[in-house]
Amino acid sequence: MINLPSLNNEAERIDALYVLEILDTGKEEEFDNIVKLASIISHSPVAALTFVDEDRIWYKAKQGVTCEETPRNNDAADNYPFFVAIPIVVNKHLVIGHLSVAGFEAVTLTQEQHKGLALLAQQVVTLLQMRMPVINNSIKEFYESILNNIPQDIVVFDADHKYLFANPGAIKNEEFRKYIIGKDDFEYAAYRNRDPKIAEARRAQFLEVKNSGKAIGWEESQTDPDGNVITFLRRMFPMHDEQGKFIMVIGFGIDISERKSLEEKQSQIMEQLAIQNTQLIDFCNVVSHNLRGPLINMAMLAEFIQESEDVEEQKLLVSKLEPVIDSLKSTFNELVESIQIRQDNNVKSDNLNFAACLQEALDGLVEEIRKTEAKISIDFEDAPAIIYPHKYLASIFYNLISNAIKYQSPNRKLSLNLTSKIKEGNIVLTVKDNGLGIDLLKHKDNIFKIGKVFHRHPDAKGLGLFMTKTQVEAMGGKIWVESLPDEGSTFTVEFVNQNMNW
């Protein structure tokens, strides 16, 4: 809200306002540009420079409003959820007007934006003093004094995309600032030995503003000399003369790295909360489906052992208790491991050879493979290596192959085919078998859920595919399956960000 000037010095204030001879004057480009800069700095659709007369508020320059004046007791701030007014102060204590910005959404200005608006308000006073005969500063120096003290990046281009101005916020090095004046981004990129793609992007953005007559905005990330990623919110605004002719573009940038960091942290926290909630549900499902049975068996066997007085019978019951305990421990350990996978954000990746990692899994299943006489064919020629955590890739191979062995068809010998291909910077691994297959019409929503099994088998616990999916998604990848009953299944894993030189 605007704080109206104090009535204690009303007469003195009005005298100062009239001496400046500003009331009821015509449009002046210098004041219009200050209002436009205020709008740019604050990202506000409404901005105005107003002076408070005895019984009215008169608008010297404005953007986003049409009124020329309002009654002094009319509070225009009530029309906007967001409203900031910077007083125009002369003679150290006389408030004669305000530089105001407003918007239709509630926002909070940064400390740098407040400083920028305060500097513009100070320059309004300077410009008012320039109306007096004793002041004879040049308009160019006046504007440079504004822009050089604004902490945000400010650049100005002419109609041909040549630099007219760059403030220290945009280019700190004075040599580079002087060099760039009168040149375009291509010349500057060559001078600084920079990638010309940056200049191409700048030219495209400039032409978009020039041809559309509308402002544009985007986010841009750069790496500073210390290797830190800095994110900027960039804006370009077209400027036109009184006849509507395009004359220049003002570029504006503000460092939003801290805000982006906070947003990413917030997103990570929300994602972690969602994961923890899912884990709680998964844990309840495991307890319900996988742990309840073994616990009941253990309780019954323990009761039988206590009731039995025959030593041999007790030994027999104990022998039956051991596999139940082993199964329970295995299920519990796999559940704990799946939780650890989702919480391990710093797992180390290595350059792994597919064939070597697969051989580790085959060595662990050598007896099962021998019994089934499985035929295994491999084609890793197109993509022989991958950047990935070793323990995850070994587990993925082991779970997919052991499942194929576990659910092989009784009517034919097991055949396994493994291939790897490159796809748009990613690697796609397929594991195809000719086993029992899965009825996807019946089970498509449960394939990778914890505790879900699709065929009768004494060792089936429904954790292998759940674990595999958890490991794949923990690294940003995807896994899916194609299958037909009694024909077999093809599991496909897509590993992301695998731009390697083979």
Coordinates of C-alpha atoms in Angstrom, one line a residue:
M1 CA 0.0 0.0 0.0
I2 CA 1.1 3.6 -0.6
N3 CA 2.0 5.5 2.5
L4 CA 0.6 9.0 1.9
P5 CA 2.9 11.9 2.7
S6 CA 2.8 13.2 6.3
L7 CA 0.5 16.2 6.8
N8 CA 3.0 17.7 9.3
N9 CA 5.1 19.0 6.4
E10 CA 2.4 19.3 3.8
A11 CA 2.9 22.9 2.9
E12 CA 6.7 22.4 2.5
R13 CA 6.1 19.3 0.5
I14 CA 3.7 20.9 -1.9
D15 CA 6.0 23.9 -2.4
A16 CA 8.9 21.5 -3.4
L17 CA 6.6 19.7 -5.8
Y18 CA 5.5 22.9 -7.5
V19 CA 9.1 24.2 -7.7
L20 CA 10.0 21.2 -9.8
E21 CA 7.2 22.0 -12.3
I22 CA 6.5 18.4 -12.9
L23 CA 2.7 18.2 -12.5
D24 CA 0.5 18.0 -15.7
T25 CA 3.6 17.8 -18.0
G26 CA 3.5 15.7 -21.1
K27 CA 5.0 12.3 -21.8
E28 CA 8.8 12.2 -21.4
E29 CA 10.8 9.2 -22.6
E30 CA 13.3 9.4 -19.7
F31 CA 10.5 8.9 -17.1
D32 CA 8.7 6.3 -19.3
N33 CA 11.9 4.2 -19.5
I34 CA 12.4 4.3 -15.7
V35 CA 8.9 2.8 -15.3
K36 CA 9.7 0.2 -17.9
L37 CA 12.9 -0.7 -16.1
A38 CA 11.0 -1.0 -12.8
S39 CA 8.6 -3.4 -14.5
I40 CA 11.5 -5.4 -15.8
I41 CA 13.4 -5.6 -12.5
S42 CA 10.3 -6.7 -10.6
H43 CA 8.7 -8.8 -13.3
S44 CA 5.5 -6.8 -12.7
P45 CA 2.8 -6.1 -15.4
V46 CA 1.9 -2.8 -13.7
A47 CA 4.3 0.0 -12.9
A48 CA 3.8 3.8 -12.4
L49 CA 5.5 7.0 -11.4
T50 CA 3.0 9.1 -9.5
F51 CA 3.2 12.5 -7.7
V52 CA 0.9 13.4 -4.8
D53 CA -0.7 16.8 -5.2
E54 CA -3.0 18.5 -2.6
D55 CA -6.1 16.5 -3.5
R56 CA -5.0 14.0 -6.2
I57 CA -2.5 11.4 -7.3
W58 CA -1.2 12.3 -10.7
Y59 CA 0.5 9.8 -13.1
K60 CA 3.6 11.1 -14.8
A61 CA 4.5 7.7 -16.4
K62 CA 2.7 4.3 -16.3
Q63 CA 2.6 0.8 -17.7
G64 CA -0.4 -1.5 -17.4
V65 CA -2.8 1.2 -16.2
T66 CA -4.8 3.8 -18.2
C67 CA -5.9 6.4 -15.6
E68 CA -4.2 9.9 -15.7
E69 CA -5.0 10.7 -12.0
T70 CA -7.0 9.5 -9.1
P71 CA -8.4 11.2 -5.9
R72 CA -5.8 11.4 -3.2
N73 CA -7.9 9.2 -0.8
N74 CA -8.3 6.5 -3.5
D75 CA -6.2 3.5 -2.5
A76 CA -5.3 1.8 -5.8
A77 CA -3.2 -0.8 -4.0
D78 CA -6.3 -2.7 -2.9
N79 CA -6.8 -3.8 -6.5
Y80 CA -3.6 -5.9 -6.6
P81 CA -2.5 -8.9 -4.6
F82 CA 1.1 -7.7 -5.1
F83 CA 1.9 -4.0 -4.7
V84 CA 5.2 -2.2 -3.7
A85 CA 5.7 1.6 -3.6
I86 CA 9.1 3.3 -3.3
P87 CA 8.8 6.9 -2.1
I88 CA 10.3 9.8 -4.2
V89 CA 12.1 11.9 -1.6
V90 CA 13.5 15.4 -2.1
N91 CA 15.3 17.6 0.4
K92 CA 16.0 14.5 2.5
H93 CA 12.5 14.1 4.0
L94 CA 9.8 15.4 1.7
V95 CA 7.9 12.6 0.0
I96 CA 6.4 14.0 -3.3
G97 CA 5.5 10.8 -5.0
H98 CA 6.1 7.1 -5.5
L99 CA 7.6 4.6 -8.0
S100 CA 5.2 1.7 -7.8
V101 CA 5.0 -1.8 -9.2
A102 CA 2.0 -4.2 -8.9
G103 CA 0.8 -7.5 -10.1
F104 CA -2.2 -9.9 -10.1
E105 CA -0.4 -12.7 -8.2
A106 CA 1.2 -12.4 -4.8
V107 CA 5.0 -12.5 -5.0
T108 CA 7.9 -11.6 -2.9
L109 CA 10.7 -9.4 -4.3
T110 CA 14.3 -10.4 -3.7
Q111 CA 16.7 -8.1 -1.8
E112 CA 18.4 -7.3 -5.2
Q113 CA 15.1 -6.4 -6.8
H114 CA 14.3 -4.0 -3.9
K115 CA 17.7 -2.4 -4.3
G116 CA 17.1 -2.0 -8.0
L117 CA 13.8 -0.2 -7.5
A118 CA 15.3 2.0 -4.8
L119 CA 18.1 3.0 -7.3
L120 CA 15.5 3.9 -9.9
A121 CA 13.6 6.0 -7.4
Q122 CA 16.8 7.9 -6.6
Q123 CA 17.4 8.4 -10.3
V124 CA 13.9 9.9 -10.6
V125 CA 15.0 12.6 -8.1
T126 CA 18.2 13.1 -10.1
L127 CA 16.1 13.5 -13.3
L128 CA 13.8 16.0 -11.6
Q129 CA 16.8 18.0 -10.6
M130 CA 18.0 18.0 -14.2
R131 CA 15.0 20.1 -15.0
M132 CA 16.6 22.9 -13.0
P133 CA 19.0 25.2 -14.9
V134 CA 21.9 24.5 -12.6
I135 CA 22.0 20.8 -13.5
N136 CA 23.4 19.9 -16.9
N137 CA 24.4 16.2 -16.8
S138 CA 24.0 14.2 -20.0
I139 CA 21.1 11.7 -20.4
K140 CA 23.6 9.0 -21.4
E141 CA 25.5 9.3 -18.1
F142 CA 22.2 9.4 -16.2
Y143 CA 21.1 6.1 -17.6
E144 CA 24.5 4.5 -17.2
S145 CA 24.6 5.5 -13.6
I146 CA 21.3 3.6 -13.1
L147 CA 22.2 0.5 -15.0
N148 CA 25.7 0.2 -13.6
N149 CA 24.4 0.1 -10.0
I150 CA 21.7 -2.4 -10.6
P151 CA 22.9 -5.8 -9.3
Q152 CA 21.2 -7.8 -11.9
D153 CA 22.6 -8.5 -15.4
I154 CA 21.5 -5.7 -17.8
V155 CA 22.4 -5.5 -21.5
V156 CA 21.0 -3.3 -24.3
F157 CA 21.0 -4.2 -28.0
D158 CA 20.3 -1.9 -30.9
A159 CA 17.9 -2.9 -33.7
D160 CA 20.6 -4.9 -35.5
H161 CA 21.6 -6.9 -32.4
K162 CA 24.7 -4.9 -31.7
Y163 CA 25.5 -4.2 -28.0
L164 CA 24.8 -0.7 -26.9
F165 CA 25.5 -1.3 -23.2
A166 CA 26.4 -4.1 -20.7
N167 CA 26.6 -3.5 -17.0
P168 CA 29.1 -5.1 -14.5
G169 CA 26.4 -7.5 -13.5
A170 CA 26.5 -8.9 -17.0
I171 CA 30.2 -8.7 -17.7
K172 CA 32.4 -8.1 -14.7
N173 CA 35.7 -7.6 -16.7
E174 CA 35.9 -3.9 -17.8
E175 CA 38.1 -4.8 -20.9
F176 CA 35.4 -7.2 -22.1
R177 CA 32.6 -4.7 -21.4
K178 CA 34.4 -2.1 -23.5
Y179 CA 35.2 -4.5 -26.3
I180 CA 31.6 -5.7 -26.7
I181 CA 30.0 -2.3 -27.4
G182 CA 29.1 -2.0 -31.1
K183 CA 29.7 -5.8 -31.6
D184 CA 27.3 -8.8 -31.7
D185 CA 27.5 -12.1 -29.8
F186 CA 29.3 -13.9 -32.7
E187 CA 32.2 -11.4 -32.5
Y188 CA 32.3 -11.5 -28.7
A189 CA 32.2 -15.4 -28.8
A190 CA 35.2 -15.4 -31.2
Y191 CA 37.1 -12.9 -29.0
R192 CA 36.5 -15.0 -25.9
N193 CA 37.1 -18.3 -27.7
R194 CA 33.6 -19.5 -26.8
D195 CA 31.3 -22.0 -28.4
P196 CA 29.4 -20.2 -31.3
K197 CA 26.3 -22.1 -30.4
I198 CA 25.8 -19.7 -27.5
A199 CA 25.8 -16.8 -30.0
E200 CA 23.4 -18.7 -32.3
A201 CA 21.0 -19.1 -29.3
R202 CA 21.3 -15.4 -28.4
R203 CA 20.6 -14.4 -32.1
A204 CA 17.5 -16.6 -32.2
Q205 CA 16.2 -15.1 -29.0
F206 CA 16.8 -11.6 -30.2
L207 CA 15.0 -12.2 -33.5
E208 CA 12.0 -13.8 -31.7
V209 CA 11.6 -10.6 -29.6
K210 CA 12.2 -8.3 -32.5
N211 CA 9.8 -10.1 -34.9
S212 CA 7.0 -10.8 -32.3
G213 CA 7.2 -7.5 -30.5
K214 CA 6.8 -9.5 -27.2
A215 CA 9.0 -10.2 -24.3
I216 CA 10.4 -13.7 -23.8
G217 CA 11.9 -15.5 -20.8
W218 CA 13.9 -18.7 -20.2
E219 CA 16.2 -20.4 -17.7
E220 CA 19.8 -20.8 -18.5
S221 CA 22.6 -22.8 -16.7
Q222 CA 26.3 -22.0 -16.8
T223 CA 29.4 -23.4 -15.1
D224 CA 31.5 -20.8 -13.3
P225 CA 35.4 -21.0 -13.2
D226 CA 35.1 -23.0 -9.9
G227 CA 32.9 -25.7 -11.6
N228 CA 29.7 -24.6 -9.9
V229 CA 26.5 -24.7 -11.9
I230 CA 24.8 -21.3 -11.9
T231 CA 21.2 -20.9 -13.1
F232 CA 19.9 -17.6 -14.4
L233 CA 16.4 -16.4 -15.2
R234 CA 16.7 -14.5 -18.4
R235 CA 14.3 -12.0 -20.0
M236 CA 14.4 -10.0 -23.2
F237 CA 12.1 -7.0 -23.7
P238 CA 11.5 -5.1 -26.9
M239 CA 11.5 -1.2 -26.8
H240 CA 9.7 1.0 -29.3
D241 CA 9.6 4.7 -30.0
E242 CA 6.5 6.9 -29.8
Q243 CA 5.6 5.9 -33.4
G244 CA 5.8 2.2 -32.5
K245 CA 9.1 1.6 -34.4
F246 CA 11.3 -1.1 -32.9
I247 CA 14.5 0.5 -31.6
M248 CA 16.2 -1.8 -29.1
V249 CA 16.0 -4.8 -26.8
I250 CA 16.8 -4.8 -23.1
G251 CA 18.1 -8.1 -21.7
F252 CA 17.7 -8.8 -18.0
G253 CA 19.1 -11.7 -15.9
I254 CA 18.9 -12.7 -12.3
D255 CA 20.8 -15.4 -10.5
I256 CA 18.2 -18.0 -9.3
S257 CA 20.7 -20.7 -8.3
E258 CA 19.7 -20.6 -4.7
R259 CA 16.0 -20.8 -5.5
K260 CA 16.6 -23.7 -7.9
S261 CA 18.6 -25.5 -5.2
L262 CA 15.8 -25.1 -2.7
E263 CA 13.3 -26.3 -5.3
E264 CA 15.4 -29.4 -6.0
K265 CA 15.8 -30.1 -2.3
Q266 CA 12.1 -29.8 -1.8
S267 CA 11.4 -32.1 -4.8
Q268 CA 13.9 -34.6 -3.4
I269 CA 12.2 -34.5 0.0
M270 CA 8.8 -35.0 -1.5
E271 CA 10.1 -37.9 -3.6
Q272 CA 11.7 -39.4 -0.6
L273 CA 8.5 -39.1 1.4
A274 CA 6.6 -40.8 -1.5
I275 CA 9.2 -43.6 -1.6
Q276 CA 9.1 -44.1 2.2
N277 CA 5.3 -44.3 2.0
T278 CA 5.6 -46.9 -0.8
Q279 CA 8.2 -48.8 1.2
L280 CA 5.8 -48.9 4.2
I281 CA 3.1 -50.4 2.1
D282 CA 5.5 -52.8 0.5
F283 CA 6.7 -53.9 3.9
C284 CA 3.2 -54.5 5.1
N285 CA 2.5 -56.6 2.0
V286 CA 5.6 -58.7 2.6
V287 CA 4.7 -59.3 6.2
S288 CA 1.2 -60.2 5.1
H289 CA 2.1 -62.5 2.2
N290 CA 5.7 -63.7 2.8
L291 CA 6.5 -63.6 6.4
R292 CA 3.3 -64.6 8.1
G293 CA 3.4 -68.2 6.8
P294 CA 7.0 -68.9 7.9
L295 CA 6.3 -67.3 11.3
I296 CA 3.3 -69.5 11.9
N297 CA 5.3 -72.6 10.9
M298 CA 8.0 -71.6 13.3
A299 CA 5.6 -71.1 16.1
M300 CA 4.0 -74.5 15.5
L301 CA 7.3 -76.3 15.2
A302 CA 8.5 -74.6 18.4
E303 CA 5.4 -75.7 20.2
F304 CA 5.8 -79.3 18.9
I305 CA 9.4 -79.3 20.1
Q306 CA 8.4 -78.1 23.6
E307 CA 5.6 -80.7 23.8
S308 CA 7.8 -83.6 22.5
E309 CA 9.7 -85.7 25.0
D310 CA 11.4 -87.9 22.4
V311 CA 14.9 -86.6 21.6
E312 CA 14.9 -88.1 18.0
E313 CA 11.5 -86.5 17.3
Q314 CA 12.9 -83.2 18.6
K315 CA 15.9 -83.4 16.3
L316 CA 13.6 -84.1 13.4
L317 CA 11.4 -81.1 14.2
V318 CA 14.5 -78.9 14.6
S319 CA 15.7 -80.0 11.1
K320 CA 12.4 -78.9 9.7
L321 CA 12.7 -75.6 11.5
E322 CA 16.0 -74.6 9.9
P323 CA 14.8 -74.2 6.3
V324 CA 11.8 -72.1 7.5
I325 CA 14.3 -69.8 9.3
D326 CA 16.5 -69.6 6.2
S327 CA 13.6 -68.7 4.1
L328 CA 12.5 -66.1 6.6
K329 CA 16.0 -64.6 6.7
S330 CA 16.3 -64.5 2.9
T331 CA 13.0 -62.7 2.6
F332 CA 13.9 -60.2 5.3
N333 CA 17.3 -59.5 3.8
E334 CA 15.9 -58.9 0.3
L335 CA 13.3 -56.5 1.7
V336 CA 16.0 -54.6 3.6
E337 CA 18.2 -54.5 0.5
S338 CA 15.4 -53.1 -1.6
I339 CA 14.9 -50.3 0.9
Q340 CA 18.6 -49.5 0.9
I341 CA 18.6 -49.3 -2.9
R342 CA 16.0 -46.6 -2.9
Q343 CA 17.9 -44.6 -0.2
D344 CA 21.4 -45.0 -1.6
N345 CA 21.6 -41.8 -3.7
N346 CA 25.5 -42.0 -4.0
V347 CA 25.9 -45.5 -5.3
K348 CA 29.2 -45.7 -7.3
S349 CA 29.0 -46.6 -11.1
D350 CA 31.9 -48.3 -12.9
N351 CA 32.7 -49.1 -16.5
L352 CA 31.5 -52.7 -16.7
N353 CA 31.9 -55.4 -19.4
F354 CA 28.5 -57.1 -20.0
A355 CA 30.0 -60.5 -20.8
A356 CA 32.2 -60.5 -17.7
C357 CA 29.3 -59.4 -15.4
L358 CA 27.0 -62.0 -17.0
Q359 CA 29.6 -64.7 -16.4
E360 CA 29.5 -64.0 -12.7
A361 CA 25.8 -64.6 -12.6
L362 CA 26.2 -67.8 -14.7
D363 CA 28.9 -69.0 -12.3
G364 CA 26.5 -68.6 -9.4
L365 CA 23.8 -70.7 -11.2
V366 CA 26.1 -73.3 -12.8
E367 CA 24.5 -76.2 -11.1
E368 CA 20.9 -75.1 -12.1
I369 CA 22.0 -74.5 -15.7
R370 CA 23.7 -77.9 -15.9
K371 CA 20.5 -79.7 -14.6
T372 CA 18.3 -77.9 -17.1
E373 CA 20.7 -78.3 -20.0
A374 CA 19.8 -74.7 -20.9
K375 CA 21.1 -73.2 -24.1
I376 CA 22.3 -69.7 -23.7
S377 CA 23.2 -67.4 -26.6
I378 CA 24.8 -64.0 -26.2
D379 CA 25.2 -60.9 -28.5
F380 CA 26.8 -57.9 -26.8
E381 CA 28.7 -56.8 -29.9
D382 CA 26.8 -53.6 -30.5
A383 CA 27.1 -52.5 -26.8
P384 CA 29.7 -54.5 -25.0
A385 CA 30.1 -52.2 -22.0
I386 CA 28.0 -50.0 -19.6
I387 CA 28.5 -47.4 -16.9
Y388 CA 26.6 -48.8 -13.9
P389 CA 26.9 -50.0 -10.3
H390 CA 28.4 -53.5 -10.4
K391 CA 26.2 -54.9 -7.6
Y392 CA 23.0 -53.8 -9.5
L393 CA 24.0 -55.2 -12.9
A394 CA 25.1 -58.5 -11.3
S395 CA 21.8 -58.7 -9.5
I396 CA 19.7 -57.9 -12.6
F397 CA 21.4 -60.7 -14.6
Y398 CA 21.1 -63.1 -11.7
N399 CA 17.4 -62.4 -11.1
L400 CA 16.3 -62.5 -14.7
I401 CA 18.3 -65.7 -15.5
S402 CA 17.3 -67.5 -12.3
N403 CA 13.6 -66.7 -13.0
A404 CA 13.9 -68.1 -16.5
I405 CA 15.4 -71.3 -15.0
K406 CA 12.7 -71.4 -12.2
Y407 CA 9.8 -71.0 -14.7
Q408 CA 11.0 -73.1 -17.6
S409 CA 8.5 -75.1 -19.6
P410 CA 8.3 -78.9 -18.9
N411 CA 7.8 -79.5 -22.6
R412 CA 11.1 -78.2 -23.9
K413 CA 14.6 -77.4 -23.0
L414 CA 15.3 -73.9 -21.8
S415 CA 16.6 -71.5 -24.4
L416 CA 18.0 -68.1 -23.3
N417 CA 19.0 -65.2 -25.6
L418 CA 20.7 -62.0 -24.3
T419 CA 21.5 -59.0 -26.5
S420 CA 22.5 -55.4 -26.0
K421 CA 21.9 -52.5 -28.4
I422 CA 22.6 -48.7 -28.5
K423 CA 19.5 -46.5 -28.6
E424 CA 19.9 -42.7 -28.7
G425 CA 22.6 -42.5 -26.1
N426 CA 21.1 -45.3 -24.0
I427 CA 21.7 -49.0 -23.9
V428 CA 18.9 -51.6 -24.2
L429 CA 19.4 -55.1 -22.8
T430 CA 17.0 -57.9 -23.6
V431 CA 16.7 -61.2 -21.9
K432 CA 14.4 -63.6 -23.9
D433 CA 13.4 -67.1 -22.8
N434 CA 11.0 -69.8 -24.1
G435 CA 9.6 -70.7 -20.7
L436 CA 6.1 -70.8 -19.2
G437 CA 5.4 -67.1 -20.0
I438 CA 3.0 -64.7 -18.2
D439 CA -0.6 -63.9 -18.9
L440 CA -0.2 -60.1 -19.3
L441 CA -4.0 -59.6 -19.7
K442 CA -4.4 -61.0 -16.2
H443 CA -1.2 -59.8 -14.5
K444 CA -0.1 -56.7 -16.4
D445 CA -0.5 -54.4 -13.4
N446 CA 1.3 -56.7 -11.0
I447 CA 4.4 -57.9 -12.9
F448 CA 6.9 -56.0 -10.8
K449 CA 5.0 -55.6 -7.6
I450 CA 6.4 -57.1 -4.4
G451 CA 5.2 -60.5 -3.4
K452 CA 3.5 -61.3 -6.8
V453 CA 4.0 -64.7 -8.3
F454 CA 2.5 -66.1 -11.5
H455 CA 3.3 -69.8 -11.4
R456 CA 3.5 -72.4 -8.6
H457 CA 7.0 -73.1 -7.4
P458 CA 8.3 -73.9 -4.0
D459 CA 11.0 -71.2 -4.1
A460 CA 8.7 -68.4 -5.5
K461 CA 8.5 -65.4 -3.2
G462 CA 7.8 -62.6 -5.6
L463 CA 10.8 -60.5 -4.8
G464 CA 13.2 -61.0 -7.8
L465 CA 11.4 -58.9 -10.3
F466 CA 10.5 -56.3 -7.6
M467 CA 14.2 -56.1 -6.7
T468 CA 15.2 -55.8 -10.4
K469 CA 12.8 -53.0 -11.1
T470 CA 14.0 -51.1 -7.9
Q471 CA 17.6 -51.3 -9.0
V472 CA 16.8 -50.2 -12.6
E473 CA 14.7 -47.3 -11.6
A474 CA 17.1 -46.2 -8.9
M475 CA 19.5 -45.3 -11.7
G476 CA 16.8 -43.6 -13.8
G477 CA 16.2 -46.5 -16.2
K478 CA 13.1 -48.5 -17.3
I479 CA 12.2 -52.1 -17.4
W480 CA 9.3 -53.8 -19.2
V481 CA 8.2 -57.3 -20.3
E482 CA 6.5 -58.8 -23.4
S483 CA 5.1 -62.3 -22.8
L484 CA 2.6 -64.9 -23.9
P485 CA 1.5 -68.0 -21.9
D486 CA 3.5 -71.1 -22.8
E487 CA 5.6 -69.2 -25.3
G488 CA 8.1 -67.4 -23.1
S489 CA 9.0 -63.9 -22.0
T490 CA 11.2 -61.1 -23.1
F491 CA 12.4 -58.7 -20.4
T492 CA 13.8 -55.4 -21.7
V493 CA 16.0 -53.0 -19.6
E494 CA 16.9 -49.5 -20.8
F495 CA 20.0 -48.0 -19.1
V496 CA 20.1 -44.2 -19.5
N497 CA 22.9 -41.8 -20.1
Q498 CA 25.3 -44.2 -21.8
N499 CA 27.2 -42.1 -24.2
M500 CA 30.4 -44.1 -24.4
N501 CA 33.2 -44.5 -27.0
W502 CA 33.3 -48.1 -27.9

